[in-house]
PDB file of C-alpha atoms in Angstrom:
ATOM      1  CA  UNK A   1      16.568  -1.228 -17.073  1.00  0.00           C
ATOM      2  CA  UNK A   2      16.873  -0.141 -20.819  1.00  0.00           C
ATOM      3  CA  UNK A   3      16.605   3.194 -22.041  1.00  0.00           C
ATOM      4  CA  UNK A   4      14.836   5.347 -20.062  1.00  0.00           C
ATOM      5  CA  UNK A   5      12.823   7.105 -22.702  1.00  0.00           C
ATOM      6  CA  UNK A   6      11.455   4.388 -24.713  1.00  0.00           C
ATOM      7  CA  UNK A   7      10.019   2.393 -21.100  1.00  0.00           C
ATOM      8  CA  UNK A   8       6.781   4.977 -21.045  1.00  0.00           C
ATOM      9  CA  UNK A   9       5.675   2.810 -24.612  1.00  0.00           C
ATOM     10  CA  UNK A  10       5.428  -0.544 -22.778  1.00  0.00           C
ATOM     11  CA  UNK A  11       1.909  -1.651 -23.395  1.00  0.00           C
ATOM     12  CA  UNK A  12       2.042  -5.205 -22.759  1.00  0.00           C
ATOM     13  CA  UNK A  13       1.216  -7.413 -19.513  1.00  0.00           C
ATOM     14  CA  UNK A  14       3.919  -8.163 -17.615  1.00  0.00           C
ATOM     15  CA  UNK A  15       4.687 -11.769 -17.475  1.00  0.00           C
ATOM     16  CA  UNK A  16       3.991 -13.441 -13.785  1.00  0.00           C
ATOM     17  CA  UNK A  17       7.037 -15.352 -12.274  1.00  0.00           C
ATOM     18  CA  UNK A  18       6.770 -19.037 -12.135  1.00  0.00           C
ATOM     19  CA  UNK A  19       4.995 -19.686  -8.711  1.00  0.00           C
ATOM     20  CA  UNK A  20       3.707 -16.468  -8.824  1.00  0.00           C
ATOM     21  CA  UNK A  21       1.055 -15.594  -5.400  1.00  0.00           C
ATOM     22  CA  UNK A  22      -0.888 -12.925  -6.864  1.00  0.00           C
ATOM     23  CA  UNK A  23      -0.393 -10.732  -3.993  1.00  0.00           C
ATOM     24  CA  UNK A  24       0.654  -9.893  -0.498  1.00  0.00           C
ATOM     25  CA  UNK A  25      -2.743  -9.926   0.770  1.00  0.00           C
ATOM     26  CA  UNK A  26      -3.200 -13.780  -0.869  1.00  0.00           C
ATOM     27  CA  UNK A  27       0.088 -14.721   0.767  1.00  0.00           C
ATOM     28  CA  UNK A  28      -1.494 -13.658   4.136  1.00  0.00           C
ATOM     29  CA  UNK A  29      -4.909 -14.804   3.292  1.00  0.00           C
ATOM     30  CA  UNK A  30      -6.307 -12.570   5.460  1.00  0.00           C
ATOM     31  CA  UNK A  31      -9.030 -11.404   3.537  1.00  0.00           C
ATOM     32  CA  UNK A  32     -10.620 -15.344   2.974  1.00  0.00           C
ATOM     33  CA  UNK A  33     -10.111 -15.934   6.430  1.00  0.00           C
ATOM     34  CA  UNK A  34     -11.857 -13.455   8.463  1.00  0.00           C
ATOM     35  CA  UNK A  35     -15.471 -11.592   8.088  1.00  0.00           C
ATOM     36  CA  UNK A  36     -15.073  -8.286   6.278  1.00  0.00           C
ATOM     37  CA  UNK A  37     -15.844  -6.269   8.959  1.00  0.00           C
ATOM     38  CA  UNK A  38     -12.492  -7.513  10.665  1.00  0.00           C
ATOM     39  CA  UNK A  39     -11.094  -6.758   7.646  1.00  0.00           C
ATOM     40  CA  UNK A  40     -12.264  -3.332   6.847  1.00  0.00           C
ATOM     41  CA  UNK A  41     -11.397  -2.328  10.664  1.00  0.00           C
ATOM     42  CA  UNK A  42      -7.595  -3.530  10.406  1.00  0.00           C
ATOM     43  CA  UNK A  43      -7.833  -1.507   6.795  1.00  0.00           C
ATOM     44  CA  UNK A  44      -9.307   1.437   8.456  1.00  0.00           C
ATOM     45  CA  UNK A  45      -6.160   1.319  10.986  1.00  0.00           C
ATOM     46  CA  UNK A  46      -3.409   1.331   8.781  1.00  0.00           C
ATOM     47  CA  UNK A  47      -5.109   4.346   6.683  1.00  0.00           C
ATOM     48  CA  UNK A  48      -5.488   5.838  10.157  1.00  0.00           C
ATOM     49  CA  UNK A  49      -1.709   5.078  10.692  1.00  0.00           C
ATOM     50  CA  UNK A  50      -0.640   6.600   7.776  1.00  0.00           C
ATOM     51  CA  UNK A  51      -3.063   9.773   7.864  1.00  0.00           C
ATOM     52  CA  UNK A  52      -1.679   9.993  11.497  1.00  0.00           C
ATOM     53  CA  UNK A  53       2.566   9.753  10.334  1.00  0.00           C
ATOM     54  CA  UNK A  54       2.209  12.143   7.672  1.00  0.00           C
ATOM     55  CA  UNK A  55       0.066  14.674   8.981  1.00  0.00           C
ATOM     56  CA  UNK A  56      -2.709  14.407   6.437  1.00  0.00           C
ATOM     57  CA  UNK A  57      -3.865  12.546   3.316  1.00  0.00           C
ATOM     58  CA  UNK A  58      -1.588  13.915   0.776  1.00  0.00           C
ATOM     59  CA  UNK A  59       2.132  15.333   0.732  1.00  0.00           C
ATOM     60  CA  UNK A  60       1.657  16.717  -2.976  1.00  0.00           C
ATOM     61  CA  UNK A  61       1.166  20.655  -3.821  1.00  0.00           C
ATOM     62  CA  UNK A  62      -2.454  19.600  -5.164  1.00  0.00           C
ATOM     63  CA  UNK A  63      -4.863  21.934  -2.964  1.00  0.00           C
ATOM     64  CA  UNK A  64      -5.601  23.614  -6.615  1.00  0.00           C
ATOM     65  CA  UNK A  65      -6.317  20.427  -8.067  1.00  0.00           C
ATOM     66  CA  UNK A  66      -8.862  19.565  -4.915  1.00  0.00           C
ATOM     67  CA  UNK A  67     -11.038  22.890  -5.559  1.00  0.00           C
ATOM     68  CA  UNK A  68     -11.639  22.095  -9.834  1.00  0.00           C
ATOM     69  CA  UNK A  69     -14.964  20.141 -10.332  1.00  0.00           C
ATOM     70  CA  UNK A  70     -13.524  19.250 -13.514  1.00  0.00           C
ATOM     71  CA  UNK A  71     -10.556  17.662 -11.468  1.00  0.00           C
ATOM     72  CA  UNK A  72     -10.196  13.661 -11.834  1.00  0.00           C
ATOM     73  CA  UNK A  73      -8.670  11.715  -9.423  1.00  0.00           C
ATOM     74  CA  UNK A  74      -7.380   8.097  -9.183  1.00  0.00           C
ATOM     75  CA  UNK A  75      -7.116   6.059  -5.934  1.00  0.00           C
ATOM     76  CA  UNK A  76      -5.037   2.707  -7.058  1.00  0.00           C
ATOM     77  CA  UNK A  77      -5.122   0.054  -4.654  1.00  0.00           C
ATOM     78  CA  UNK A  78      -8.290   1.398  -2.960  1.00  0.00           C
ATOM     79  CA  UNK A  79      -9.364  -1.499  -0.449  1.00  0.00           C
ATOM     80  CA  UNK A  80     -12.723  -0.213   1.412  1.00  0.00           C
ATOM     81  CA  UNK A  81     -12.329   2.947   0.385  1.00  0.00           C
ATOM     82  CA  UNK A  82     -10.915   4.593   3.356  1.00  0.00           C
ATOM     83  CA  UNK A  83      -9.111   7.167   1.750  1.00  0.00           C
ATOM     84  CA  UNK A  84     -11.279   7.957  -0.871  1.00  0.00           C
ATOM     85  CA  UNK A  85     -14.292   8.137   0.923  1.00  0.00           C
ATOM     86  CA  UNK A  86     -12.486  10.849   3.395  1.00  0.00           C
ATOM     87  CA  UNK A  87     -10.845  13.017   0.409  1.00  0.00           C
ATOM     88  CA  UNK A  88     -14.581  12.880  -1.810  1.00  0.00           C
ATOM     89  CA  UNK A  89     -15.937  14.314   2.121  1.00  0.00           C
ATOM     90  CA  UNK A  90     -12.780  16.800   2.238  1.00  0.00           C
ATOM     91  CA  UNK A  91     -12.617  17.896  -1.159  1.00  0.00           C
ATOM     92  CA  UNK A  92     -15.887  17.639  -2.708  1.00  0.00           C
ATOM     93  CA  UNK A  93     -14.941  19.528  -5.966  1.00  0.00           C
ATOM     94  CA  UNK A  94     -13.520  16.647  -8.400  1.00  0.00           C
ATOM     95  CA  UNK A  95     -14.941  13.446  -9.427  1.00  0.00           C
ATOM     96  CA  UNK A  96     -12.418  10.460  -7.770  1.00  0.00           C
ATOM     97  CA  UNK A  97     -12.370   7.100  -8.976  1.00  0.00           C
ATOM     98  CA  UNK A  98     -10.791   3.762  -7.254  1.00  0.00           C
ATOM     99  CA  UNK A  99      -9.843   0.425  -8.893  1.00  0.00           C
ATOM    100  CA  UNK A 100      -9.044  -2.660  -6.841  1.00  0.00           C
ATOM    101  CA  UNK A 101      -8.920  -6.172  -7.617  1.00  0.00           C
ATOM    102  CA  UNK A 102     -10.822  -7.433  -4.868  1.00  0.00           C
ATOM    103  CA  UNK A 103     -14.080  -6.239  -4.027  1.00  0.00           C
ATOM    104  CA  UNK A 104     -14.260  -5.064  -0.865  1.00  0.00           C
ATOM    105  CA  UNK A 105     -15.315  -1.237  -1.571  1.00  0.00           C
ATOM    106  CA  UNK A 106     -18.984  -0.053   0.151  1.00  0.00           C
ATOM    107  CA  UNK A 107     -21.262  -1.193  -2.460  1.00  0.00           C
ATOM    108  CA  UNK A 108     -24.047   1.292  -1.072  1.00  0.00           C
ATOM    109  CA  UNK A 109     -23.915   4.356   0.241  1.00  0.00           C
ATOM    110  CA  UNK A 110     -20.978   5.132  -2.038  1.00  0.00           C
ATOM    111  CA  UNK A 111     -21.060   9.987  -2.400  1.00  0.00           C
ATOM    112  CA  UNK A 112     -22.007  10.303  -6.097  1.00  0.00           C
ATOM    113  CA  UNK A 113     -18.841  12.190  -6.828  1.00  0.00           C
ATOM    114  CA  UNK A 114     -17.093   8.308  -6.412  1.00  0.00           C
ATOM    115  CA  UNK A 115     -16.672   5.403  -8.847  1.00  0.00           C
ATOM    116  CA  UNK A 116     -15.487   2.294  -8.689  1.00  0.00           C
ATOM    117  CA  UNK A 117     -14.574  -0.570 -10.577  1.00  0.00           C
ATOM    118  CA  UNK A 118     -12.949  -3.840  -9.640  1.00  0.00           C
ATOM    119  CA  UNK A 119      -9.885  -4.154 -11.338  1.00  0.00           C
ATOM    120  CA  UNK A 120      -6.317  -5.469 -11.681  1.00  0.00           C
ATOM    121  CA  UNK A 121      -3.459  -3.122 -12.493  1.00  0.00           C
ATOM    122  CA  UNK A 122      -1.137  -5.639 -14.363  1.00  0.00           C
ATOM    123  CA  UNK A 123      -4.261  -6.007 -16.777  1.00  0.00           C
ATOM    124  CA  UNK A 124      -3.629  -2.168 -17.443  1.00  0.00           C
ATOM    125  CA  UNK A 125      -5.812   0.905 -15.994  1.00  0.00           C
ATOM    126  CA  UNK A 126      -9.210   0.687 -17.815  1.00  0.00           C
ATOM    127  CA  UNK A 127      -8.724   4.146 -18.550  1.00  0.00           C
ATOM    128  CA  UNK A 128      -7.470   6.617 -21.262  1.00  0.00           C
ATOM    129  CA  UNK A 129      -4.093   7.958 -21.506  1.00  0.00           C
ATOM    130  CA  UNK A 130      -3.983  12.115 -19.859  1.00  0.00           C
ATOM    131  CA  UNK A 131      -6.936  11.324 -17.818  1.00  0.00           C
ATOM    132  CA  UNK A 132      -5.967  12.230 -13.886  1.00  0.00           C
ATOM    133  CA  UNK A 133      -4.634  15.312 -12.451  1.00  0.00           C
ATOM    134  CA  UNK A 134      -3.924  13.260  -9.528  1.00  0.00           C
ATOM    135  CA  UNK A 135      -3.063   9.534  -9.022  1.00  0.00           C
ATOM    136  CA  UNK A 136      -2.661   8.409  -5.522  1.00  0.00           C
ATOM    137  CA  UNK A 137      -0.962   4.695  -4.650  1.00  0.00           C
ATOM    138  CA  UNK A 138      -0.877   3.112  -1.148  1.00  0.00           C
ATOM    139  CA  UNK A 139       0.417   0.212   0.560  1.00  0.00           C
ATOM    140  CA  UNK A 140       0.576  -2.097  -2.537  1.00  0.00           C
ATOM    141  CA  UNK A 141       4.464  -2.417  -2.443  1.00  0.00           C
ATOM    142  CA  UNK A 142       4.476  -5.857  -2.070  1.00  0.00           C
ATOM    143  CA  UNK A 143       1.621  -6.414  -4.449  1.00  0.00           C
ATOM    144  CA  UNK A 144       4.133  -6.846  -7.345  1.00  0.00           C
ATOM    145  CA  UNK A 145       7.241  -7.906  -7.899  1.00  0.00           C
ATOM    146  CA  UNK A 146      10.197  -5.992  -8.568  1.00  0.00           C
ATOM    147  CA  UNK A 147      10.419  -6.670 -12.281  1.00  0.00           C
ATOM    148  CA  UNK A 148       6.396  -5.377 -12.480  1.00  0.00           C
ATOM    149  CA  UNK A 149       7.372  -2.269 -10.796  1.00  0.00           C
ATOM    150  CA  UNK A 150      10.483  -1.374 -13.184  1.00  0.00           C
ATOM    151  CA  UNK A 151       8.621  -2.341 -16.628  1.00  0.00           C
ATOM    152  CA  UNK A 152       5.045  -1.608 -16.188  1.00  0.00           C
ATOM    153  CA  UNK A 153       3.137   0.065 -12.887  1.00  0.00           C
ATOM    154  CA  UNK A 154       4.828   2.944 -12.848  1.00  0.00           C
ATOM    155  CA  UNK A 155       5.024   3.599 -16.317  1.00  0.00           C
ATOM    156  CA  UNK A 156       0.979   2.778 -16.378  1.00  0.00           C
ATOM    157  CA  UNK A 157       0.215   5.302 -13.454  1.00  0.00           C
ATOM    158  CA  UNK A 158       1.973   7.430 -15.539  1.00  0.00           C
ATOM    159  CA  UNK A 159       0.272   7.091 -18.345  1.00  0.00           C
ATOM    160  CA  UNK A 160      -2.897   7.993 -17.039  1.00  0.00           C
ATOM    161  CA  UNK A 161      -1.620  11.157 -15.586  1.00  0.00           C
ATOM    162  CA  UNK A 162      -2.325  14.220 -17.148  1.00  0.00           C
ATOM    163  CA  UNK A 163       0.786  16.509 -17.912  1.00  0.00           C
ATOM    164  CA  UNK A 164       1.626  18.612 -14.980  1.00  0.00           C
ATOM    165  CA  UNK A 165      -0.033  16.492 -12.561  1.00  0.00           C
ATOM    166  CA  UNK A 166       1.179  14.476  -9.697  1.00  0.00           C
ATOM    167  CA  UNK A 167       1.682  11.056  -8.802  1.00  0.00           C
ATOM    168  CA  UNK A 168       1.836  10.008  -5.262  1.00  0.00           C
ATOM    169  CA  UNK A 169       2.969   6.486  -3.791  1.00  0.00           C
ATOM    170  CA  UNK A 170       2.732   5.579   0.578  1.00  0.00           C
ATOM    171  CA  UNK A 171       4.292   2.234   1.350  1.00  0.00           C
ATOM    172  CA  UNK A 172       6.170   0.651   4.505  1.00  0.00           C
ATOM    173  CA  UNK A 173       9.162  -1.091   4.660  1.00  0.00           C
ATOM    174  CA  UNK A 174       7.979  -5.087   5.355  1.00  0.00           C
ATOM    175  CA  UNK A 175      11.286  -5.384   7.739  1.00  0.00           C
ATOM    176  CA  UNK A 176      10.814  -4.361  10.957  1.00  0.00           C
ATOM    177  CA  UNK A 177      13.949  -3.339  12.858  1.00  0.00           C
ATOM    178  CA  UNK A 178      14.446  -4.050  16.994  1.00  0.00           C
ATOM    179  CA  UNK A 179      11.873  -7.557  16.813  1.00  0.00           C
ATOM    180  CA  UNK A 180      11.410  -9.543  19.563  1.00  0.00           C
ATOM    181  CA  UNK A 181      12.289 -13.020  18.632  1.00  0.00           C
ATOM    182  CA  UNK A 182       8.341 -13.991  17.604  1.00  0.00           C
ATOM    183  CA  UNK A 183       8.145 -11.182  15.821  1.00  0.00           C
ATOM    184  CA  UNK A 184      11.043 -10.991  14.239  1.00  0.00           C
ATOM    185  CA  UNK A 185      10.480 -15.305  13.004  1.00  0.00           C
ATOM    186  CA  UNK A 186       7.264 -14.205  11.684  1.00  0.00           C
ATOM    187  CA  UNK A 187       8.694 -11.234   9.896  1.00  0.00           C
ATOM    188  CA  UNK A 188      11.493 -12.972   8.576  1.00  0.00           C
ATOM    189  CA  UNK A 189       9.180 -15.606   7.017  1.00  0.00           C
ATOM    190  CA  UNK A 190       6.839 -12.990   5.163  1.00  0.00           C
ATOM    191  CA  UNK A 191      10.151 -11.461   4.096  1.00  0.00           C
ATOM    192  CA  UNK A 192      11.846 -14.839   2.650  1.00  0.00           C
ATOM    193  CA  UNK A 193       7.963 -15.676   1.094  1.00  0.00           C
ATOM    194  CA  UNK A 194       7.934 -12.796  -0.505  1.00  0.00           C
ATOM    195  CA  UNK A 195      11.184 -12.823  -1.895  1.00  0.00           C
ATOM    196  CA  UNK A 196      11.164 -16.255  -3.004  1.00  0.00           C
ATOM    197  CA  UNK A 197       8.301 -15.216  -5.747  1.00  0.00           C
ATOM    198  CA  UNK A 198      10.602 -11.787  -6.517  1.00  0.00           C
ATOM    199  CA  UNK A 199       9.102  -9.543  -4.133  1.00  0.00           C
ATOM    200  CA  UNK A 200      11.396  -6.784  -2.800  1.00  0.00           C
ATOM    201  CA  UNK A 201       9.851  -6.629   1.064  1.00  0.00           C
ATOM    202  CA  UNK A 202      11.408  -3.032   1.217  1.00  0.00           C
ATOM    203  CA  UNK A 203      10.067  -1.983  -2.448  1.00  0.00           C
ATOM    204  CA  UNK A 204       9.448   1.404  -0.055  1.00  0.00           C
ATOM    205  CA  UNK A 205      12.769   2.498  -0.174  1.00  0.00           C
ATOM    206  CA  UNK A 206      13.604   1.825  -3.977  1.00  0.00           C
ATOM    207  CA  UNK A 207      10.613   3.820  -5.092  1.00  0.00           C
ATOM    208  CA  UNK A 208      12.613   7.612  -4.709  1.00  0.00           C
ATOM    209  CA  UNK A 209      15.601   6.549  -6.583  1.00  0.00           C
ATOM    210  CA  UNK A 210      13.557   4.450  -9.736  1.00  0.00           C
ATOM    211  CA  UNK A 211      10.863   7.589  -9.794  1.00  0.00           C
ATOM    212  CA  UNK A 212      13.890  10.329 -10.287  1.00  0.00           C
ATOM    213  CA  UNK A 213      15.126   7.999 -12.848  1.00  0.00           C
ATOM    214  CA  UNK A 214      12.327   8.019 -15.168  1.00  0.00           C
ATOM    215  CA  UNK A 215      12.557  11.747 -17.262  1.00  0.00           C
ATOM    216  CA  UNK A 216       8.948  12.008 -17.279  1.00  0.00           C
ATOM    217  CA  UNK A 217       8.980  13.045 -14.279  1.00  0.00           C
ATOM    218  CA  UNK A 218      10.442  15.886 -11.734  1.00  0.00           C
ATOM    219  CA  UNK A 219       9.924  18.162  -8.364  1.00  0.00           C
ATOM    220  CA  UNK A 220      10.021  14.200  -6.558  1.00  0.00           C
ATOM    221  CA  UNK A 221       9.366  14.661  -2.973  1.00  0.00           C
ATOM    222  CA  UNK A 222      10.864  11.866  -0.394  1.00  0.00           C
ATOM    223  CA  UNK A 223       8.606  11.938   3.255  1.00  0.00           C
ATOM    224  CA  UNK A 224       9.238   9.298   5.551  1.00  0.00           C
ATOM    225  CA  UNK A 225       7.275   8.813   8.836  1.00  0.00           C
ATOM    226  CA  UNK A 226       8.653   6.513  11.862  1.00  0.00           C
ATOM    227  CA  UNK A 227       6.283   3.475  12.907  1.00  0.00           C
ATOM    228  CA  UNK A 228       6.794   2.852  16.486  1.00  0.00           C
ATOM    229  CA  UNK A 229       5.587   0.233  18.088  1.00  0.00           C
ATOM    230  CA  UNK A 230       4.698  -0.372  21.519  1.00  0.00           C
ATOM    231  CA  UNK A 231       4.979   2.885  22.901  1.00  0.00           C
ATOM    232  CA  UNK A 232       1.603   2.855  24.764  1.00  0.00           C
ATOM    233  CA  UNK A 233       2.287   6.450  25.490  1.00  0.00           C
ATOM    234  CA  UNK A 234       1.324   7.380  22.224  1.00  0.00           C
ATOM    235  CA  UNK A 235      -2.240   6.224  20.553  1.00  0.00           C
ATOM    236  CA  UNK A 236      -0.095   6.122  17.553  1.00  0.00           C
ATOM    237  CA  UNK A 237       1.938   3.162  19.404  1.00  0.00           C
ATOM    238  CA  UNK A 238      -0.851   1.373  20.548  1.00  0.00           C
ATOM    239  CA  UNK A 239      -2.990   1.194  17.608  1.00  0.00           C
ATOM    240  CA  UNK A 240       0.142   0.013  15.830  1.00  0.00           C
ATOM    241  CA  UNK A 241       1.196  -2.479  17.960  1.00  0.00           C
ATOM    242  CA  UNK A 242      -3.089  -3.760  18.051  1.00  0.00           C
ATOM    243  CA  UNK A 243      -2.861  -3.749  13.892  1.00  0.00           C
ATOM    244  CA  UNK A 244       0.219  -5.851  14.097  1.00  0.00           C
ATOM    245  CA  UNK A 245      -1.266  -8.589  16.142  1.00  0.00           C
ATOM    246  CA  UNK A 246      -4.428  -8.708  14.215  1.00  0.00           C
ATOM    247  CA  UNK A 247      -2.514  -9.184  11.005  1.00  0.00           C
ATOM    248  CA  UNK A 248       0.050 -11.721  12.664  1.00  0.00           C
ATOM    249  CA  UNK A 249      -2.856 -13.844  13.693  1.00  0.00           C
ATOM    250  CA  UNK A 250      -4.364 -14.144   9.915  1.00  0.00           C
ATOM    251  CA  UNK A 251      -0.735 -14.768   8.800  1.00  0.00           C
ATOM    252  CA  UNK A 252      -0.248 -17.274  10.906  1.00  0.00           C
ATOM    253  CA  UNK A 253      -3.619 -18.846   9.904  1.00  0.00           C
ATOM    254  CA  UNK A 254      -2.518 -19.134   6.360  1.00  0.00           C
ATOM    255  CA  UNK A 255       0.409 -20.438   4.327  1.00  0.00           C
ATOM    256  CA  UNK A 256       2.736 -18.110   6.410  1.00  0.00           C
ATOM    257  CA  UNK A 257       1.636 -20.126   9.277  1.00  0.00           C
ATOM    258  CA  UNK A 258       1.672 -23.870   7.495  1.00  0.00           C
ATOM    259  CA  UNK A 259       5.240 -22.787   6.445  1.00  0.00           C
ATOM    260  CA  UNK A 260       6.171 -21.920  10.436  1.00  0.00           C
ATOM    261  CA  UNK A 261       4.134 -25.382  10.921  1.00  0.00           C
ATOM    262  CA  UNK A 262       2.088 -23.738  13.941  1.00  0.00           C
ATOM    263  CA  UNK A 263      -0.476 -25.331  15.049  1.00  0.00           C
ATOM    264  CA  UNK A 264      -3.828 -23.686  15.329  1.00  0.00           C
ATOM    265  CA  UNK A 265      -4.199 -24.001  19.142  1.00  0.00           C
ATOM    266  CA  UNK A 266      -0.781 -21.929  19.691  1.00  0.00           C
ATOM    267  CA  UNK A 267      -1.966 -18.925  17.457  1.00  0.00           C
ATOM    268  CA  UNK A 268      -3.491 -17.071  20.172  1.00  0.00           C
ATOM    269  CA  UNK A 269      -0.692 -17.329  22.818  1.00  0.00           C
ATOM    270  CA  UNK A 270       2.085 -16.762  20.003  1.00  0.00           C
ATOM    271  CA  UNK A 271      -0.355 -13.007  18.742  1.00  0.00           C
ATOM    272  CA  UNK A 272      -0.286 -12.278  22.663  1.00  0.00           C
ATOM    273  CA  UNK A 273       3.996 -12.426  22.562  1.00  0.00           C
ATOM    274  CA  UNK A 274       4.141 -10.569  19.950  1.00  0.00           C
ATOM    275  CA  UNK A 275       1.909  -7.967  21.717  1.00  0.00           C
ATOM    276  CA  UNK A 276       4.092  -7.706  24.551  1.00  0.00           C
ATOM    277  CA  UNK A 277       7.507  -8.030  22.883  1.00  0.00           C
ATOM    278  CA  UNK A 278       6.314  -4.670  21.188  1.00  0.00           C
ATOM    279  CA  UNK A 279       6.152  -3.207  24.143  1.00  0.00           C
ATOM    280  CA  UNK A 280       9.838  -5.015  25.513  1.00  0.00           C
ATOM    281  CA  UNK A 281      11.646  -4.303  22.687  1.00  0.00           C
ATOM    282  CA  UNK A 282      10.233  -1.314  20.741  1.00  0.00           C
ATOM    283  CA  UNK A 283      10.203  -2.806  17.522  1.00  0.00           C
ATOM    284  CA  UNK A 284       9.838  -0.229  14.358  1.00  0.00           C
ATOM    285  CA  UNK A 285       9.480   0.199  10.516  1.00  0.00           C
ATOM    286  CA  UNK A 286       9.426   3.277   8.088  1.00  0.00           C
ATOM    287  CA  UNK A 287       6.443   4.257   5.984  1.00  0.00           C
ATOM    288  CA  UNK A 288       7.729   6.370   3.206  1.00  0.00           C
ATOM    289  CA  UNK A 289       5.549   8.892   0.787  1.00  0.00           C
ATOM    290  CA  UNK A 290       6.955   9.776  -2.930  1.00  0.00           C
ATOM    291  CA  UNK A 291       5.522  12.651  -4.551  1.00  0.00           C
ATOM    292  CA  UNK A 292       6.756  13.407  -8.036  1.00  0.00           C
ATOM    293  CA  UNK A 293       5.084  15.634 -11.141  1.00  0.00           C
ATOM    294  CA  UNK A 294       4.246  14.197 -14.691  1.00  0.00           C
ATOM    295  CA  UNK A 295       6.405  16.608 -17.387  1.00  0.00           C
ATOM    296  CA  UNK A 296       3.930  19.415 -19.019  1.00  0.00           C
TER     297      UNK A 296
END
């Protein structure tokens, strides 16, 4: 990985792999194939998921930060706008800011203290060095490969970060432990797709160990909440085990699904298996929060 102290002076693009898939979401296509509402609502779950595991928005010790109106903020990754939307209604004091690079943010409506701007990481944050006191990261694991995460994205979120403040990254393992066998096909699939364009499907659990490595940072927090599914005694369960089908059905729409070789007309009964193997087998997955404060 080189020397550790020189890495925060990469300023180039990283190169893309041959055969590179832009992203997770592309792999599972689910965004071309379904109306946006569908989309936003399955978004909308997993931020409720993750809201729900960890007890809140944020692990970090930033409740200063959220009462400074001249706070910035930086939601990476942003989707609809889930979190960001409920943090600008929670915190009203500092001015937040989201970058994606598809455009699926409100485009009315939007509080005033928000701004957006579609955007691709790997082209570099369109923003100055020392500009955030907070930058927040979610579910975009598997949005880059391995190599991107070691050389450039975490070097770039940290180069936006103001001294002193705090990065924060939420993503789950991709492999699911205790599948049913339809699950666990369709799992291992997304797992060897991923891979085979260098994609780690469990980037989740490397990002403790390669955030304590980097000097520039310290006080690195490791919170890890358990994803059960198919316990329909919890909502928790439930609304899991729904998001999981829904997602499984666009996967096996697109190329995860041409690679399986299903046919269309067995999508609905092979979503409805999976449904109730979650509630056989008890299949589960880890989402894990890092937490960790740019040196003064």
């Amino acid at each position: 990985m080189g020397n550790k102290t020189s890495r925060f002076h990469f300023t180039r693009k990283p190169p893309k792999p041959k055969g590179y898939i832009s992203n997770y979401h592309e792999l599972l296509s689910s965004f071309k194939l379904e109306e946006k509402s569908d989309h936003d609502e399955k978004e909308h779950l997993v931020h409720f998921i993750i809201k729900e595991l960890f007890k809140g928005n944020f692990s970090s010790p930033i409740h200063n930060i959220l009462s400074d109106p001249n706070a910035k903020i930086l939601d990476v990754g942003c989707g609809s706008g889930f979190w960001l939307l409920e943090m600008a209604a929670d915190y009203s004091s500092p001015q937040y800011f989201g970058i994606d690079n598809l455009s699926t943010f409100p485009k009315s409506t939007i509080p005033s203290n928000i701004e957006f701007s579609q955007h691709n990481l790997l082209e570099g944050l369109p923003f100055p060095d020392n500009t955030f006191e907070f930058v927040h990261i979610q579910s975009v694991g598997s949005e880059f490969t391995e190599t991107q995460w070691e050389t450039f994205v975490y070097q770039e979120l940290a180069r936006v970060l103001k001294p002193g403040g705090w990065l924060e990254i939420c993503d789950p393992e991709i492999e699911f432990s205790n599948c049913g066998p339809t699950l666990k096909q369709l799992n291992l699939t997304v797992c060897n797709c991923l891979m085979a364009i260098n994609v780690n499907p469990q980037m989740a659990l490397r990002h403790h160990s390669l955030i304590k490595s980097f000097p520039i940072f310290s006080n690195v927090i490791h919170d890890k909440g358990h994803m059960q599914l198919g316990n329909y005694t919890h909502k928790i369960g439930k609304i899991g085990t729904l998001t999981m089908k829904e997602y499984s059905r666009f996967a096996y729409k697109g190329p995860i699904g041409k690679i399986m070789k299903i046919d269309p007309k067995d999508i609905n009964s092979l979503t409805d298996k999976i449904e109730i193997e979650c509630e056989l087998y008890k299949p589960y997955y880890f989402y894990h929060r890092v937490c960790a404060q740019k040196a003064a």
